[in-house]
Tab-separated table of C-alpha atoms and ligand atoms in Angstrom:
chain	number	residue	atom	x	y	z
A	577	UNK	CA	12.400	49.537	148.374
A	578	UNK	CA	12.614	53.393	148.330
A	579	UNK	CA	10.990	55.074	145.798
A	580	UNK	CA	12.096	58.122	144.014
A	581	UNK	CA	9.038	59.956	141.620
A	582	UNK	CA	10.244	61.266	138.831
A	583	UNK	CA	8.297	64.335	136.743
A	584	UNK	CA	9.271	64.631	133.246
A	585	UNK	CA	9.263	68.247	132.055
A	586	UNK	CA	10.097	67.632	128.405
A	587	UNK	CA	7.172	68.665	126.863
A	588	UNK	CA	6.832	71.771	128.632
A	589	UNK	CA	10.767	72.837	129.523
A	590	UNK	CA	12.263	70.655	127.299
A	591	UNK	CA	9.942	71.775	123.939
A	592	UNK	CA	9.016	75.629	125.285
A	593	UNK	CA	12.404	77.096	124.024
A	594	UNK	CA	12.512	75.572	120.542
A	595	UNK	CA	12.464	77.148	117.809
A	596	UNK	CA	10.834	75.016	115.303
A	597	UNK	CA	6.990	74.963	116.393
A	598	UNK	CA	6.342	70.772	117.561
A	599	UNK	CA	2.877	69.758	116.284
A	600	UNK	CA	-0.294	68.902	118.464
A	601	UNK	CA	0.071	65.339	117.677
A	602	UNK	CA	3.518	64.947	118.082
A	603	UNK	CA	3.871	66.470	122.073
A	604	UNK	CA	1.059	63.880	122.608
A	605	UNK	CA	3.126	61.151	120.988
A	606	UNK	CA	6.173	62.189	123.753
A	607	UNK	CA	4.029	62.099	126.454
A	608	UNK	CA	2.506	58.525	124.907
A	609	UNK	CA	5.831	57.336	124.935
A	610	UNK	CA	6.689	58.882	128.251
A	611	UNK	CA	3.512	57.045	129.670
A	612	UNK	CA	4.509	54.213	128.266
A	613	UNK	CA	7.993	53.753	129.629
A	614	UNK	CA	6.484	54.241	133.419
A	615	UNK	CA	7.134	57.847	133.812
A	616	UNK	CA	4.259	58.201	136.508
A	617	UNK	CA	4.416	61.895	136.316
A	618	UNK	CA	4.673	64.550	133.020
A	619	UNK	CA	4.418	68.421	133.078
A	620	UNK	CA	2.625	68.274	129.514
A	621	UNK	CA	2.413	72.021	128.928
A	622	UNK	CA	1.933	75.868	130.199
A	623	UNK	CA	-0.624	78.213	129.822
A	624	UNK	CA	1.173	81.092	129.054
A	625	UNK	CA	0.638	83.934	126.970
A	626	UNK	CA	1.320	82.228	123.247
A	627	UNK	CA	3.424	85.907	122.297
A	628	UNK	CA	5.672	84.959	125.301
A	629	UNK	CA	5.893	81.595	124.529
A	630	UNK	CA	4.630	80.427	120.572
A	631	UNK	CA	5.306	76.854	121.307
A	632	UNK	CA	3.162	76.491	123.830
A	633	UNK	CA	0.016	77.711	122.139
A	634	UNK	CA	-1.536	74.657	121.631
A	635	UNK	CA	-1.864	73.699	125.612
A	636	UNK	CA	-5.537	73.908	125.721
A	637	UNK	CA	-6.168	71.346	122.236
A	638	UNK	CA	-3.287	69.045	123.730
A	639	UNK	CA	-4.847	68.753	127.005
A	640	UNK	CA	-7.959	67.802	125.230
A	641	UNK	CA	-6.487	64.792	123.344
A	642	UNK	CA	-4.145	63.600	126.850
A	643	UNK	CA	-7.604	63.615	128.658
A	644	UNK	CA	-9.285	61.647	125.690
A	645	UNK	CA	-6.274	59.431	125.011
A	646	UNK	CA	-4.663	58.634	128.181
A	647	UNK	CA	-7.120	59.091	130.895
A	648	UNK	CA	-5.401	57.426	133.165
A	649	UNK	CA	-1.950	59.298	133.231
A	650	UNK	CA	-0.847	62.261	135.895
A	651	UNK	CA	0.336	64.764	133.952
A	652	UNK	CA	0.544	68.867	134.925
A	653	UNK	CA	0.450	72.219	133.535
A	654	UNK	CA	2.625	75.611	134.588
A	655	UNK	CA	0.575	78.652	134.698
A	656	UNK	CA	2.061	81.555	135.237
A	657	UNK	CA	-1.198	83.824	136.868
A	658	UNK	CA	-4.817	83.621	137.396
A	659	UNK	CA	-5.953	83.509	133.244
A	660	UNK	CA	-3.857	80.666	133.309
A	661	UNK	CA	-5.140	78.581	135.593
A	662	UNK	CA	-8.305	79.498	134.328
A	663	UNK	CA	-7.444	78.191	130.612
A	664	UNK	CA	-6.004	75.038	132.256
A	665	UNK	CA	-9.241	74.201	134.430
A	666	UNK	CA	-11.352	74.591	131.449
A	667	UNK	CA	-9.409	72.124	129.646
A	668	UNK	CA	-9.525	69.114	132.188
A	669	UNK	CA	-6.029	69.826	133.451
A	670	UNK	CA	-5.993	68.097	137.099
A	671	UNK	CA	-2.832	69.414	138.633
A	672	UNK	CA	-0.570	72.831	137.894
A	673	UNK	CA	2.471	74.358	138.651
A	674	UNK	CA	2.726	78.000	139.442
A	675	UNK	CA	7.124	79.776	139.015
A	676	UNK	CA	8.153	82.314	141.254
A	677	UNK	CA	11.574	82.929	140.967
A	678	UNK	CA	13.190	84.198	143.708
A	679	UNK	CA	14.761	87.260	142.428
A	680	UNK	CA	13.487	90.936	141.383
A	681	UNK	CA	14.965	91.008	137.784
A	682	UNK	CA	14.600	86.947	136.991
A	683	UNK	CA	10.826	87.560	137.936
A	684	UNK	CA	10.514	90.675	135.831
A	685	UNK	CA	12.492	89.211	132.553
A	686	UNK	CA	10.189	85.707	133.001
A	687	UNK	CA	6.419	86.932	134.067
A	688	UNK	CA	6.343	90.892	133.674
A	689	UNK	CA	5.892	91.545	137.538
A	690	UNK	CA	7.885	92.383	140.532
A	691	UNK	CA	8.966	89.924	143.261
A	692	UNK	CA	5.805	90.907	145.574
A	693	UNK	CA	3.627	90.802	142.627
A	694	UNK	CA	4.314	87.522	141.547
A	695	UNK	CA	4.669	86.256	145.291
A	696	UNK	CA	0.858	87.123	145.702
A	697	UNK	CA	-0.018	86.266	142.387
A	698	UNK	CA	1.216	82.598	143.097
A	699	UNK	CA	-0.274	82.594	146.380
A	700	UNK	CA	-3.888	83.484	144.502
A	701	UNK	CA	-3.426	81.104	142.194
A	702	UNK	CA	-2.739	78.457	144.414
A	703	UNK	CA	-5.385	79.283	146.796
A	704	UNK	CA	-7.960	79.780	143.720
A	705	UNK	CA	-6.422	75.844	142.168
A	706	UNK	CA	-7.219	74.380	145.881
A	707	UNK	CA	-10.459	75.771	145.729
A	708	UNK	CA	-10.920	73.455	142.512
A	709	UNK	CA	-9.466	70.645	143.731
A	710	UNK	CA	-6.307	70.821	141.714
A	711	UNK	CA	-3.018	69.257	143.070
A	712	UNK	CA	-0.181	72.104	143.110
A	713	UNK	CA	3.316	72.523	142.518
A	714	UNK	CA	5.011	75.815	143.197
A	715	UNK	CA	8.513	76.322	141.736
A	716	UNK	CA	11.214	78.465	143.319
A	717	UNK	CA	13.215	79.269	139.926
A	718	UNK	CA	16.799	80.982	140.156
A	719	UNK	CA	16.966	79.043	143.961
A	720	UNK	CA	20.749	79.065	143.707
A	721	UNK	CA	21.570	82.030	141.107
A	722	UNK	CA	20.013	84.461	139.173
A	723	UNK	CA	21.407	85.145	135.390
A	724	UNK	CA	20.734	88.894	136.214
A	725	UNK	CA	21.364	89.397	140.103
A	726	UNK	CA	24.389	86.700	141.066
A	727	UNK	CA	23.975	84.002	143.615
A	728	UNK	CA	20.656	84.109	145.530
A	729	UNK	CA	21.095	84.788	149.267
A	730	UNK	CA	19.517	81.410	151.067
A	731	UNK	CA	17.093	82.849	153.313
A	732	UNK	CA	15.044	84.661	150.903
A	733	UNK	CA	15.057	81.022	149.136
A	734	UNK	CA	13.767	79.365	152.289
A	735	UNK	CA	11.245	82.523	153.200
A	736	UNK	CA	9.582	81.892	149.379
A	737	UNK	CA	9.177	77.853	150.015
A	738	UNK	CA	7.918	78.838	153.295
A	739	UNK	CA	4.950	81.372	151.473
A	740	UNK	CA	3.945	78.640	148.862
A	741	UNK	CA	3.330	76.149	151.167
A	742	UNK	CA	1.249	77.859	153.725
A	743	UNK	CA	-0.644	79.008	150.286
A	744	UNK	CA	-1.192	75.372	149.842
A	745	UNK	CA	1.422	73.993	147.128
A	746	UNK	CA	1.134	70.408	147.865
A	747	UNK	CA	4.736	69.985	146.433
A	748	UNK	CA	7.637	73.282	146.145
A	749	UNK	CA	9.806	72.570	143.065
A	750	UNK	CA	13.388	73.960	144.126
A	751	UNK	CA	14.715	75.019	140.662
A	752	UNK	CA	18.593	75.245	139.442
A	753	UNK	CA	17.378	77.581	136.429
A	754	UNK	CA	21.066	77.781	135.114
A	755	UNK	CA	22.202	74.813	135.744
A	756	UNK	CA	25.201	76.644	138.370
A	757	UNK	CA	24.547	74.687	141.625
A	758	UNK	CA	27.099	72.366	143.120
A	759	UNK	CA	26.440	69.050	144.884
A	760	UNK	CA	27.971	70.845	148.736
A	761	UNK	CA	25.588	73.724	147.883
A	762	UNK	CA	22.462	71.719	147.061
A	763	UNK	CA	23.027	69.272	149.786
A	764	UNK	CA	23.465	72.405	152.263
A	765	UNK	CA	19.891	74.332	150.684
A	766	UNK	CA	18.081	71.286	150.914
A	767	UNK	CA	19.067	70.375	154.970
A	768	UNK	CA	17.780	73.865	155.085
A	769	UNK	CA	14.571	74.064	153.578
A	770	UNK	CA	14.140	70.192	155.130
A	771	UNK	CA	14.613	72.126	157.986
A	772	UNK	CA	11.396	74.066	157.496
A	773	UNK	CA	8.959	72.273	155.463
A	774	UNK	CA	7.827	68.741	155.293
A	775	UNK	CA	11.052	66.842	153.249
A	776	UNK	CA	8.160	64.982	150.945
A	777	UNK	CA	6.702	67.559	149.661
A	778	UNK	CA	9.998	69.178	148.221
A	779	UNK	CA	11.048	68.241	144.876
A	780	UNK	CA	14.112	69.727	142.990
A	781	UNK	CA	14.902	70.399	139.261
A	782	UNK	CA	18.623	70.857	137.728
A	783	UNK	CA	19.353	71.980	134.845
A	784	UNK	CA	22.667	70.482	133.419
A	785	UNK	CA	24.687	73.599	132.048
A	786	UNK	CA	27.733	72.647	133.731
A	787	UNK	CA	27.539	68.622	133.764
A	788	UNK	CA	27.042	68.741	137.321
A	789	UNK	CA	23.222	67.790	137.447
A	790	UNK	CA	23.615	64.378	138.357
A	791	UNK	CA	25.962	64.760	141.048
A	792	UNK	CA	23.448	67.539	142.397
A	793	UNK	CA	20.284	64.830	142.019
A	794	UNK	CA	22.493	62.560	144.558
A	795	UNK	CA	23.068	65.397	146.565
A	796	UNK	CA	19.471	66.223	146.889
A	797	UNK	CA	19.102	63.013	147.879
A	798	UNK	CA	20.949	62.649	150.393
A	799	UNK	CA	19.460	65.501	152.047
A	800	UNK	CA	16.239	63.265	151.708
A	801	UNK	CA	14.084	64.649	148.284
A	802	UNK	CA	12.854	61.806	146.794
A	803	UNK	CA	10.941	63.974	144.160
A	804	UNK	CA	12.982	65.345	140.897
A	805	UNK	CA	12.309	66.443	138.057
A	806	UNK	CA	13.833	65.412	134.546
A	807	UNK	CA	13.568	65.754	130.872
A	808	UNK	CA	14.310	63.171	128.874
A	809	UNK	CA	17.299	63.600	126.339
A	810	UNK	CA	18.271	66.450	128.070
A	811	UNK	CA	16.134	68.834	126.227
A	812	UNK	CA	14.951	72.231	127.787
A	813	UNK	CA	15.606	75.643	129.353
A	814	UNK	CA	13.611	78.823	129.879
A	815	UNK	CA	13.993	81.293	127.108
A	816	UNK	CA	14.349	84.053	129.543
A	817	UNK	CA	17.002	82.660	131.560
A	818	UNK	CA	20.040	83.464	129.523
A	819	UNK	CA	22.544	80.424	129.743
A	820	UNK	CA	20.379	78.037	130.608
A	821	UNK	CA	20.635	74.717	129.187
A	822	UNK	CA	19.216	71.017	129.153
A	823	UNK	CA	17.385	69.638	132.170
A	824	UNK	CA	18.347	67.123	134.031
A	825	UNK	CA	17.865	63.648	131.380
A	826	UNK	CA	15.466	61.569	132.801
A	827	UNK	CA	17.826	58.503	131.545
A	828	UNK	CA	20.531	59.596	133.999
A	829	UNK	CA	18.881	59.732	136.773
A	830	UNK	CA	16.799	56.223	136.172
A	831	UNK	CA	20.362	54.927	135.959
A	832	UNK	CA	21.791	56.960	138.610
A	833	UNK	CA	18.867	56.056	141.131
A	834	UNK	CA	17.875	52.366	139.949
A	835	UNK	CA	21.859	51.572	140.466
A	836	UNK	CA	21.976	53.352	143.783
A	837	UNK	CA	18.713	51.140	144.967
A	838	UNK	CA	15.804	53.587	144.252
A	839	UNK	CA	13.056	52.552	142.686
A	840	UNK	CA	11.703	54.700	139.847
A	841	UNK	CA	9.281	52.530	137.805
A	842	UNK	CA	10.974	53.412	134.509
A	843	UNK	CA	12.435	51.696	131.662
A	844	UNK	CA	15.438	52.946	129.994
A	845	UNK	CA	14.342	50.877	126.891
A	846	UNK	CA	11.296	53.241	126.639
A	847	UNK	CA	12.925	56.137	127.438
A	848	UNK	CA	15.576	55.163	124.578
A	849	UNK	CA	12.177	55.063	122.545
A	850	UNK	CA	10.915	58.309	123.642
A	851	UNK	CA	14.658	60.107	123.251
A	852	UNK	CA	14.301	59.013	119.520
A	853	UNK	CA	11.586	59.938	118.671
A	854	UNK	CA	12.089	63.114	120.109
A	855	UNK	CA	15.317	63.794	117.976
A	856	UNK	CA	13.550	63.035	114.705
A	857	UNK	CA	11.050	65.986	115.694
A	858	UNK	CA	13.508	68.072	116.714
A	859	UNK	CA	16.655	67.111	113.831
A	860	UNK	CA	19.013	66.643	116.189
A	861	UNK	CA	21.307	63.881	118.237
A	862	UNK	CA	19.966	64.246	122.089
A	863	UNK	CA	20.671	62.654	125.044
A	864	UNK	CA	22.047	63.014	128.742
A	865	UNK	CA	25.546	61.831	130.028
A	866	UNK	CA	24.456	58.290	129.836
A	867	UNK	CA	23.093	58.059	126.098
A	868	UNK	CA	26.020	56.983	123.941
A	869	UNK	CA	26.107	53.583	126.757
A	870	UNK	CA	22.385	53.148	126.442
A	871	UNK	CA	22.641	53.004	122.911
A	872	UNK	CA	25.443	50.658	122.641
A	873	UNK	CA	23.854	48.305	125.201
B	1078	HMG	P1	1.934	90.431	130.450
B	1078	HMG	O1	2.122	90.910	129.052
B	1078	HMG	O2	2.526	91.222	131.555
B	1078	HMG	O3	0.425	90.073	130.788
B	1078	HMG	O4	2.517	88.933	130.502
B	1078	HMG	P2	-0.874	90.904	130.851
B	1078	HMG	O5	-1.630	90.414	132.039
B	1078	HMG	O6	-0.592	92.379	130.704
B	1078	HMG	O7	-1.600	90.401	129.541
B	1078	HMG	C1	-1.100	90.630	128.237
B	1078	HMG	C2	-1.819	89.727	127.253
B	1078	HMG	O8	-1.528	88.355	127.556
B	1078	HMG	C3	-3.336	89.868	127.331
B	1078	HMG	O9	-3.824	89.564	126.059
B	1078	HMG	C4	-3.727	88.754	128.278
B	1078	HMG	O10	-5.036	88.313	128.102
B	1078	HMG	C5	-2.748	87.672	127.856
B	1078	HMG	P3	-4.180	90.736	124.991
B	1078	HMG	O11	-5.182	91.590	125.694
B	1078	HMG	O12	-2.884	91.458	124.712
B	1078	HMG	O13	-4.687	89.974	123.806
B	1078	HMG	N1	-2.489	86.682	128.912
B	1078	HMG	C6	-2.515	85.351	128.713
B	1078	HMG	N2	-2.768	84.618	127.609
B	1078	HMG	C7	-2.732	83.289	127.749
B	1078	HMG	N3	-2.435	82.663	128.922
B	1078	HMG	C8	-2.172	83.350	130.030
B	1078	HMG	C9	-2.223	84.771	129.940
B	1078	HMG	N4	-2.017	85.755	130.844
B	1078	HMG	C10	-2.185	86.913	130.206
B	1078	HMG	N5	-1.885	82.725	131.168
B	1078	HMG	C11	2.548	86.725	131.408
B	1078	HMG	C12	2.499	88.216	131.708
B	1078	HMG	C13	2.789	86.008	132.723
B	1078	HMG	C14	1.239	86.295	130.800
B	1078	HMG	C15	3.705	86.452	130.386
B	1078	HMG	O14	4.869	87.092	130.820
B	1078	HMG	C16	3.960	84.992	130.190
B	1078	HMG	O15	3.127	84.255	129.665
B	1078	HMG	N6	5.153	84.501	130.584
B	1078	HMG	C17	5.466	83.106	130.415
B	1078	HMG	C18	6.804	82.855	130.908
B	1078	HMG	C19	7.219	81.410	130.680
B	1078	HMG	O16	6.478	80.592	130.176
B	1078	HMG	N7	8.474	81.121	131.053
B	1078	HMG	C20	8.993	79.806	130.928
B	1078	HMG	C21	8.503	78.912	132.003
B	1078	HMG	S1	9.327	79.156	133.559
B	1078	HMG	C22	10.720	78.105	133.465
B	1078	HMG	O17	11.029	77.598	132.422
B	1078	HMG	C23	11.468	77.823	134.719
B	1078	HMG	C24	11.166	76.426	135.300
B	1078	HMG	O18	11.482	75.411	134.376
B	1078	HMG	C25	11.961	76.207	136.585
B	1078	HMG	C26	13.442	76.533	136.424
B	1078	HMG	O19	14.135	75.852	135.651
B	1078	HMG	O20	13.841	77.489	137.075
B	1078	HMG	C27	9.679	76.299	135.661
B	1079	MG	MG1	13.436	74.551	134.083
């Protein structure tokens, strides 16, 4: 049976942008629950600067207890430049995920630098992660539009992928950052960039602003990505993307792929477990498309 991996970004997209701070113990419980509904891959935190992002102070003690708790379980950290990586090593972290986005202003707004800056600050850190052994991602944020600059011209899209992998990003994470793609344009990126890089080691990420992430996660697969990323109940968005909304729930696309024949390795009754949990934290309803079904099920 085909397989389709799915990487659950709740913890780190989905919890970054709220504005309640989620205790230590509590992200762990998520990714517990996360674990144990057969999500075989979470992005548990970043290692950003905690004035930039409060909620996300904690990466370092988290790491610790996912390490101590869950040995077993792939999970991944963003970090945005070399003091990142750096924090994330130190605390056991095994894989990370460097963002370029691939506009001047979206790049500014996000990690303080130019486009050229953070193109060779992403190709350091991915270069200086190999040299540890780490397994990379490398997202391509804003790889449709930009919030700032308007739709993002293709080619500059594919030349970015191109950079990250020869740096060594053992998978390129092609990011809808505000949720504006359409299923013809995602299909038509992704031929593309299959096109130029290996089609397994590309992986995409919707947002959901406009309803339309599930129809793009079909699209992206029919240009061959078998890699996506999700959040389950919806939650997430970067704070300095302005309209951007939920990822991608992880429950859709379990029901989306596991009805369409792909095999994902995930239950909806633990995700239904995890969603819940995650509202009580957060004191309020969540959930993708698919939820109110689930529920009533
Ligand atoms: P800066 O202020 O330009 O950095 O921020 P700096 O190098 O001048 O350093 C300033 C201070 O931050 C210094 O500390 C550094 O040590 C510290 P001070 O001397 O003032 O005490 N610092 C750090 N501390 C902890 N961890 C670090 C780190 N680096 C420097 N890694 C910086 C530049 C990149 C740090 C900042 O802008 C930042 O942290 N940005 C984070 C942005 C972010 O997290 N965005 C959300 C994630 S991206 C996203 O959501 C999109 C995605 O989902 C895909 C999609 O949907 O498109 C991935
Ligand atoms: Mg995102």
């Amino acid at each position: 049976m085909d397989t389709l991996i799915i990487t659950d970004v709740a913890p780190r997209d989905g919890l970054q942008n709220q504005p309640t701070f989620v205790p230590t113990e509590a992200k762990l419980e998520l990714i517990r629950l996360l674990h144990a509904a057969g999500v075989p891959s979470i992005e548990a935190c970043s290692f950003v600067s905690p004035k930039a992002v409060p909620q996300m102070a904690d990466a370092a003690e988290l790491m610790a207890a996912v390490g101590r708790r869950l040995p077993e379980l792939r999970t991944s950290a963003l970090v945005p430049n070399q003091k990142g990586l750096e924090r994330a090593h130190a605390a056991g972290v095994r894989e990370v995920a460097v963002v370029l986005s691939a506009t001047e202003t979206m790049n500014q707004k996000n990690i303080n630098m130019d486009l050229a800056r953070a193109t060779a600050v992403c190709e350091d850190t991915l270069q200086a992660a190999r040299a540890l052994q780490l397994r990379t991602r490398a997202y391509v944020a804003v790889a449709f539009d930009c919030p700032f600059e308007g739709p993002t011209p293709l080619n500059t899209v594919l030349r970015l992928a191109i950079r990250m992998a020869r740096a060594g990003a053992d998978e390129i994470v092609i990011a809808d950052t505000i949720g504006s793609a359409s299923p013809g344009t995602v299909k038509t990126r992704f031929d593309a960039l299959a096109g130029e890089l290996p089609v397994a080691t590309l992986a995409a990420h919707f947002h959901d602003t406009r309803g339309m992430a599930v129809a793009n996660a079909w699209a992206a697969i029919q240009a061959g990505i078998r890699r996506l990323d999700a959040s389950v109940g919806g939650i997430g968005g970067c704070p300095f993307a302005p309209g951007a909304a939920g990822n991608a729930a992880t429950e859709d696309l379990v029901l989306m792929a596991e009805g369409s024949g792909l095999h994902t390795g995930i239950s909806l009754s633990g995700l239904l477990k995890a969603v819940t949990f995650a509202q009580a934290q957060l004191g309020r309803e969540l959930g993708g498309r698919s939820m109110a079904w689930l529920r009533r099920r």
